[in-house]
Tab-separated table of C-alpha atoms in Angstrom:
chain	number	residue	atom	x	y	z
A	7	MET	CA	0.076	46.395	-93.464
A	8	ALA	CA	1.539	47.443	-90.153
A	9	LEU	CA	3.060	45.345	-87.408
A	10	GLU	CA	2.700	46.289	-83.741
A	11	ILE	CA	4.082	44.863	-80.510
A	12	GLN	CA	2.435	45.458	-77.166
A	13	ASN	CA	3.484	44.214	-73.744
A	14	ALA	CA	1.169	43.996	-70.771
A	15	ILE	CA	1.238	43.015	-67.110
A	16	ILE	CA	-2.056	41.546	-65.915
A	17	LYS	CA	-2.752	41.158	-62.212
A	18	LEU	CA	-4.878	38.119	-61.484
A	19	SER	CA	-7.025	40.262	-59.198
A	20	GLU	CA	-7.970	42.279	-62.303
A	21	GLY	CA	-8.572	39.188	-64.426
A	22	SER	CA	-8.164	40.760	-67.854
A	23	GLN	CA	-6.733	43.663	-69.788
A	24	THR	CA	-7.697	45.280	-73.088
A	25	LEU	CA	-4.982	46.291	-75.547
A	26	THR	CA	-5.758	48.955	-78.159
A	27	PHE	CA	-3.861	48.830	-81.452
A	28	GLY	CA	-3.405	51.442	-84.179
A	29	GLY	CA	-5.849	49.810	-86.591
A	30	PRO	CA	-8.088	46.775	-87.112
A	31	ILE	CA	-6.341	43.597	-85.910
A	32	LYS	CA	-6.036	41.057	-88.729
A	33	GLN	CA	-3.759	38.475	-87.052
A	34	TYR	CA	-2.014	38.195	-83.707
A	35	VAL	CA	0.089	35.862	-81.610
A	36	ALA	CA	0.622	36.151	-77.848
A	37	GLY	CA	3.216	34.576	-75.571
A	38	LEU	CA	4.008	34.571	-71.864
A	39	THR	CA	6.694	37.021	-70.790
A	40	GLY	CA	6.495	35.865	-67.184
A	41	PHE	CA	4.210	34.659	-64.407
A	42	ASN	CA	4.074	34.365	-60.620
A	43	MET	CA	1.735	32.152	-58.567
A	44	SER	CA	1.592	31.564	-54.799
A	45	TYR	CA	-0.510	29.910	-52.160
A	46	ALA	CA	-2.133	32.246	-49.665
A	47	GLY	CA	-1.037	32.256	-46.039
A	48	GLY	CA	2.736	32.172	-46.477
A	49	LYS	CA	3.034	28.400	-46.217
A	50	GLY	CA	3.992	25.609	-48.583
A	51	HIS	CA	1.608	22.865	-49.664
A	52	ASP	CA	1.408	19.897	-51.964
A	53	VAL	CA	0.104	20.530	-55.465
A	54	GLN	CA	-2.823	18.956	-57.243
A	55	THR	CA	-3.149	21.395	-60.166
A	56	CYS	CA	-0.924	24.132	-61.556
A	57	SER	CA	-2.292	25.800	-64.674
A	58	LEU	CA	-2.222	29.066	-66.581
A	59	GLY	CA	-4.117	30.002	-69.728
A	60	LEU	CA	-4.941	33.053	-71.836
A	61	GLN	CA	-8.306	33.703	-73.472
A	62	PHE	CA	-8.681	36.277	-76.244
A	63	ASN	CA	-11.585	38.376	-77.457
A	64	GLN	CA	-11.878	41.287	-79.882
A	65	PRO	CA	-14.647	43.564	-78.549
A	66	ILE	CA	-14.025	45.960	-81.454
A	67	ALA	CA	-11.785	45.712	-84.508
A	68	ASN	CA	-8.698	47.399	-83.022
A	69	GLN	CA	-8.880	45.973	-79.490
A	70	LEU	CA	-7.752	42.674	-78.016
A	71	THR	CA	-8.986	41.694	-74.557
A	72	VAL	CA	-6.781	39.146	-72.796
A	73	LYS	CA	-8.274	37.223	-69.888
A	74	VAL	CA	-6.059	35.150	-67.595
A	75	ASP	CA	-7.180	31.879	-66.055
A	76	ALA	CA	-4.765	30.508	-63.438
A	77	ARG	CA	-4.934	27.817	-60.794
A	78	LEU	CA	-2.655	26.597	-58.033
A	79	SER	CA	-4.378	24.173	-55.678
A	80	ASP	CA	-3.899	21.128	-53.480
A	81	ASN	CA	-6.461	18.542	-52.394
A	82	GLY	CA	-7.106	20.202	-49.034
A	83	GLY	CA	-8.687	23.524	-49.919
A	84	ASN	CA	-5.545	25.619	-50.417
A	85	ASN	CA	-5.695	27.774	-53.533
A	86	LEU	CA	-4.038	30.534	-55.488
A	87	ASP	CA	-3.311	33.790	-53.686
A	88	THR	CA	-4.997	35.928	-56.340
A	89	PRO	CA	-3.787	39.359	-55.100
A	90	ALA	CA	-0.152	38.202	-55.324
A	91	ALA	CA	-0.420	36.581	-58.759
A	92	TRP	CA	0.402	38.202	-62.087
A	93	VAL	CA	1.064	37.328	-65.712
A	94	ALA	CA	3.088	39.336	-68.226
A	95	ILE	CA	2.505	38.860	-71.950
A	96	GLY	CA	3.862	40.037	-75.283
A	97	VAL	CA	1.615	40.363	-78.345
A	98	LEU	CA	2.623	40.742	-82.001
A	99	ALA	CA	-0.237	41.874	-84.231
A	100	VAL	CA	-0.849	42.650	-87.894
A	101	VAL	CA	-3.133	45.652	-88.260
A	102	ASP	CA	-4.934	47.450	-91.098
A	103	VAL	CA	-4.175	45.063	-94.003
A	104	ASP	CA	-3.754	41.280	-93.853
A	105	PRO	CA	-0.724	40.419	-96.029
A	106	ASP	CA	0.421	37.124	-97.503
A	107	ASN	CA	3.898	37.246	-95.930
A	108	ILE	CA	3.142	36.391	-92.298
A	109	THR	CA	1.090	33.867	-90.301
A	110	LEU	CA	0.267	34.361	-86.600
A	111	LYS	CA	-1.949	31.994	-84.578
A	112	ASN	CA	-2.424	30.697	-81.013
A	113	GLU	CA	-3.488	27.125	-80.220
A	114	THR	CA	-4.601	25.593	-76.904
A	115	GLY	CA	-4.688	22.204	-75.168
A	116	ILE	CA	-1.675	20.614	-76.846
A	117	PRO	CA	-0.859	17.308	-75.084
A	118	SER	CA	2.703	16.686	-73.957
A	119	GLY	CA	4.444	14.776	-76.718
A	120	GLY	CA	1.733	15.802	-79.186
A	121	ARG	CA	0.950	18.677	-81.487
A	122	SER	CA	-1.717	21.277	-82.163
A	123	ASN	CA	-4.300	21.374	-84.879
A	124	GLY	CA	-2.836	22.340	-88.217
A	125	ILE	CA	-2.214	26.034	-88.861
A	126	PRO	CA	-2.408	26.780	-92.616
A	127	LEU	CA	0.565	28.852	-93.722
A	128	ALA	CA	0.468	31.731	-96.176
A	129	ASP	CA	3.308	30.016	-98.068
A	130	SER	CA	4.944	26.582	-97.915
A	131	THR	CA	8.503	27.894	-97.418
A	132	PRO	CA	8.722	30.188	-94.374
A	133	VAL	CA	11.891	32.174	-93.766
A	134	LEU	CA	11.230	32.404	-90.022
A	135	ASN	CA	9.087	29.845	-88.229
A	136	VAL	CA	8.916	29.576	-84.421
A	137	ALA	CA	6.600	28.727	-81.532
A	138	VAL	CA	5.984	30.671	-78.311
A	139	LEU	CA	4.552	29.449	-75.008
A	140	SER	CA	1.195	30.904	-73.973
A	141	GLY	CA	0.016	28.545	-71.231
A	142	PHE	CA	0.222	25.183	-69.471
A	143	ASP	CA	-2.064	22.757	-67.635
A	144	LEU	CA	-0.527	20.311	-65.147
A	145	SER	CA	-2.443	18.137	-62.692
A	146	TYR	CA	-1.861	14.949	-60.716
A	147	GLY	CA	-5.558	14.189	-61.162
A	148	SER	CA	-8.809	14.474	-59.262
A	149	GLY	CA	-8.503	13.785	-55.546
A	150	SER	CA	-4.729	13.465	-55.640
A	151	ASP	CA	-1.952	15.841	-54.636
A	152	HIS	CA	1.788	15.365	-54.159
A	153	ASP	CA	4.932	17.306	-53.524
A	154	VAL	CA	6.900	18.656	-56.498
A	155	GLN	CA	10.420	17.948	-57.660
A	156	VAL	CA	10.282	19.471	-61.160
A	157	ILE	CA	7.871	21.398	-63.383
A	158	ASP	CA	8.543	22.205	-67.010
A	159	ALA	CA	6.724	23.274	-70.156
A	160	SER	CA	7.969	24.079	-73.657
A	161	VAL	CA	6.858	24.432	-77.260
A	162	SER	CA	8.463	23.993	-80.659
A	163	ILE	CA	7.303	24.209	-84.274
A	164	SER	CA	7.049	21.631	-87.034
A	165	GLN	CA	5.900	22.042	-90.615
A	166	ASP	CA	4.359	19.654	-93.094
A	167	ALA	CA	3.070	20.494	-96.575
A	168	GLY	CA	2.362	24.154	-95.948
A	169	THR	CA	0.905	23.593	-92.486
A	170	ASP	CA	2.433	24.497	-89.110
A	171	TYR	CA	2.006	22.488	-85.936
A	172	VAL	CA	2.878	23.672	-82.433
A	173	GLU	CA	4.413	20.747	-80.546
A	174	GLY	CA	4.374	20.613	-76.757
A	175	GLU	CA	6.250	19.070	-73.845
A	176	ALA	CA	5.132	19.378	-70.225
A	177	LEU	CA	5.909	17.629	-66.950
A	178	MET	CA	5.168	17.847	-63.242
A	179	LYS	CA	6.496	15.101	-61.001
A	180	ASP	CA	7.220	14.576	-57.339
A	181	GLY	CA	10.193	13.014	-55.586
A	182	GLY	CA	8.733	9.528	-56.000
A	183	LYS	CA	6.943	7.850	-58.870
A	184	ASN	CA	4.045	10.265	-59.326
A	185	SER	CA	3.740	12.360	-62.475
A	186	ALA	CA	0.996	14.651	-63.709
A	187	SER	CA	-1.803	12.738	-65.415
A	188	THR	CA	-2.783	15.932	-67.231
A	189	ALA	CA	0.117	17.627	-69.003
A	190	LYS	CA	-0.764	20.117	-71.741
A	191	VAL	CA	0.531	23.403	-73.117
A	192	ASP	CA	-0.811	26.321	-75.104
A	193	GLY	CA	1.351	27.891	-77.762
A	194	GLY	CA	1.480	30.211	-80.734
A	195	ALA	CA	3.035	30.039	-84.181
A	196	LEU	CA	4.900	32.905	-85.851
A	197	ALA	CA	5.961	32.434	-89.476
A	198	THR	CA	7.183	34.916	-92.099
A	199	PHE	CA	7.663	34.283	-95.820
A	200	LYS	CA	10.167	36.764	-97.182
A	201	THR	CA	13.637	37.811	-96.127
A	202	ASN	CA	12.471	41.133	-94.745
A	203	ALA	CA	8.918	40.786	-93.496
A	204	GLY	CA	9.467	43.392	-90.790
A	205	VAL	CA	10.142	40.915	-87.966
A	206	VAL	CA	13.431	39.794	-86.412
A	207	LEU	CA	13.791	36.916	-83.949
A	208	ASN	CA	16.577	36.038	-81.523
A	209	PRO	CA	16.337	32.893	-79.356
A	210	ILE	CA	17.942	33.134	-75.895
A	211	LEU	CA	18.282	29.704	-74.305
A	212	GLY	CA	19.003	28.299	-70.856
A	213	LYS	CA	19.094	31.532	-68.829
A	214	GLN	CA	18.904	31.678	-65.018
A	215	SER	CA	19.856	35.080	-63.641
A	216	THR	CA	18.515	37.445	-60.998
A	217	SER	CA	20.323	40.281	-62.824
A	218	ALA	CA	19.401	41.846	-66.146
A	219	ILE	CA	21.100	40.614	-69.310
A	220	THR	CA	21.593	42.478	-72.573
A	221	VAL	CA	21.174	41.131	-76.085
A	222	GLU	CA	22.744	42.814	-79.119
A	223	MET	CA	20.443	42.683	-82.153
A	224	ALA	CA	22.594	44.646	-84.624
A	225	ASP	CA	23.435	41.608	-86.769
A	226	LEU	CA	19.722	41.102	-87.412
A	227	VAL	CA	19.054	44.672	-88.560
A	228	PRO	CA	19.797	45.186	-92.286
A	229	SER	CA	21.113	48.392	-93.780
A	230	GLY	CA	18.457	51.054	-94.127
A	231	TYR	CA	16.471	49.819	-91.136
A	232	ARG	CA	16.388	50.292	-87.389
A	233	LEU	CA	15.010	48.241	-84.513
A	234	GLY	CA	11.618	49.417	-83.316
A	235	GLY	CA	11.348	50.964	-79.883
A	236	THR	CA	9.222	48.135	-78.473
A	237	VAL	CA	10.176	44.457	-78.441
A	238	ALA	CA	8.545	41.404	-76.929
A	239	VAL	CA	10.553	38.795	-75.025
A	240	VAL	CA	8.409	35.706	-74.504
A	241	LEU	CA	8.921	32.229	-73.152
A	242	THR	CA	9.401	29.267	-75.440
A	243	GLY	CA	9.959	27.034	-72.414
A	244	TYR	CA	11.019	26.825	-68.789
A	245	GLN	CA	12.092	24.307	-66.165
A	246	ILE	CA	11.869	24.715	-62.386
A	247	SER	CA	13.493	22.041	-60.232
A	248	TYR	CA	14.451	21.555	-56.608
A	249	GLY	CA	17.300	19.446	-57.961
A	250	GLY	CA	18.322	15.870	-57.346
A	251	SER	CA	15.462	13.478	-56.764
A	252	THR	CA	13.792	15.069	-53.728
A	253	GLY	CA	10.386	16.695	-53.840
A	254	ASN	CA	9.153	19.486	-51.567
A	255	ASP	CA	6.032	21.487	-50.921
A	256	VAL	CA	5.444	24.638	-52.957
A	257	ASN	CA	4.502	28.088	-51.743
A	258	THR	CA	5.485	30.158	-54.791
A	259	LEU	CA	6.614	29.457	-58.335
A	260	GLY	CA	7.185	31.475	-61.458
A	261	ALA	CA	9.257	31.970	-64.579
A	262	GLY	CA	10.156	34.608	-67.131
A	263	LEU	CA	11.302	38.209	-66.808
A	264	ILE	CA	11.509	39.188	-63.136
A	265	ALA	CA	12.350	42.761	-62.121
A	266	GLY	CA	12.783	41.880	-58.437
A	267	GLY	CA	12.182	39.244	-55.797
A	268	GLY	CA	11.197	35.705	-56.671
A	269	TYR	CA	13.001	33.984	-53.811
A	270	ASP	CA	12.824	33.280	-50.046
A	271	GLY	CA	9.306	34.567	-49.560
A	272	VAL	CA	9.872	37.873	-51.392
A	273	TRP	CA	7.034	38.387	-53.865
A	274	ALA	CA	8.346	38.689	-57.391
A	275	SER	CA	7.681	41.824	-59.426
A	276	PRO	CA	7.285	41.512	-63.194
A	277	GLY	CA	9.755	42.881	-65.702
A	278	LEU	CA	9.433	43.958	-69.336
A	279	PRO	CA	12.176	44.353	-71.949
A	280	THR	CA	13.560	47.719	-73.002
A	281	VAL	CA	15.414	48.824	-76.160
A	282	ASP	CA	18.307	51.224	-76.625
A	283	GLY	CA	19.332	51.345	-80.274
A	284	THR	CA	19.939	47.684	-81.118
A	285	VAL	CA	20.511	46.548	-77.513
A	286	VAL	CA	17.644	44.808	-75.713
A	287	THR	CA	17.761	44.669	-71.904
A	288	ILE	CA	16.012	41.672	-70.359
A	289	PRO	CA	15.394	41.938	-66.597
A	290	GLY	CA	16.032	38.838	-64.458
A	291	PRO	CA	15.421	35.914	-66.856
A	292	GLN	CA	14.828	33.068	-64.420
A	293	SER	CA	12.535	30.390	-63.037
A	294	TYR	CA	11.987	29.946	-59.312
A	295	MET	CA	10.167	27.840	-56.737
A	296	TYR	CA	10.290	27.675	-52.945
A	297	ASP	CA	8.300	26.087	-50.139
A	298	LEU	CA	8.699	28.408	-47.103
A	299	GLY	CA	9.073	25.439	-44.767
A	300	ILE	CA	10.943	25.446	-41.452
A	301	THR	CA	14.039	25.183	-43.633
A	302	ASN	CA	13.234	27.000	-46.861
A	303	HIS	CA	13.931	24.994	-49.993
A	304	PRO	CA	14.527	27.110	-53.121
A	305	GLN	CA	14.963	25.930	-56.698
A	306	ASP	CA	18.266	24.451	-57.839
A	307	ASN	CA	19.690	27.077	-60.178
A	308	GLU	CA	21.752	24.462	-62.011
A	309	GLU	CA	18.571	22.654	-63.032
A	310	SER	CA	16.225	25.639	-63.449
A	311	TYR	CA	16.128	27.947	-66.464
A	312	VAL	CA	14.061	29.816	-69.039
A	313	ASP	CA	14.202	29.716	-72.837
A	314	LEU	CA	13.155	32.984	-74.474
A	315	MET	CA	12.415	34.451	-77.892
A	316	VAL	CA	13.180	38.115	-78.558
A	317	ILE	CA	10.726	39.494	-81.132
A	318	GLY	CA	11.594	42.825	-82.711
A	319	LEU	CA	10.265	44.974	-85.549
A	320	LEU	CA	12.246	46.521	-88.388
A	321	LEU	CA	11.435	50.108	-89.272
A	322	PRO	CA	12.878	52.173	-92.153
A	323	VAL	CA	15.554	54.647	-91.101
């Protein structure tokens, strides 16, 4: 068995990207590292639907093709600015041999307040057991659009009798009494079943920063091992809010790892984590939203944040 992590940035104008691994892929789980969506034309609009999903295909044994489906639309013909949109992802895969000490699986269409189909575990007593966010689907409904006060999406894990369930929460509401009639998430499960299964996890919660942060992983690396040179940092949840109880139009929104921009009409550029020894650098963990009106309304940083999971690999020294 070998474990591999790959990170990718997919431009919506390209639609998909194929990742090539070092051997046949036996299991994998993918999560969102970040995303950015805008309306075309540099103006804010109401929102009818805001959604983002990943579709996976294995054209050959050692390749994983990831296709992105995204939508930002109102009820008046305004749609996603595809050339400005991007999604960053992190993928953990088992290659060559499928062991009995890890379970990786993505699930889609999980209703807010509900849970996924059951994911059979390799063992009933996991040592590590977490969920990662891989998509969301929010809509006020057919023929209806409204302003936005807050958008959020998150996943968590529950276990029952040797089966995992990804549980979801999602919300989009305006400054009045209107909430999304469709509120779903996509998520993945990551479970390991022995103390050293080659994976280390570090949750980073409630971050909102335009600057990079560093995370020390040394306490998670046992003697005789080192942290692999590639890590994934993926969303487990996010919240974007204008604050208070007032809704506004939206021009651009996004969340995750942002290397630059993401505010006041400056297009955001995606970021990916880097590793130096046992220190992981995470560029700009934040969520953002702004309308580009006559008086620009940005997100309220006290009520906007991202929750992240750092996924690393242990390698023998």
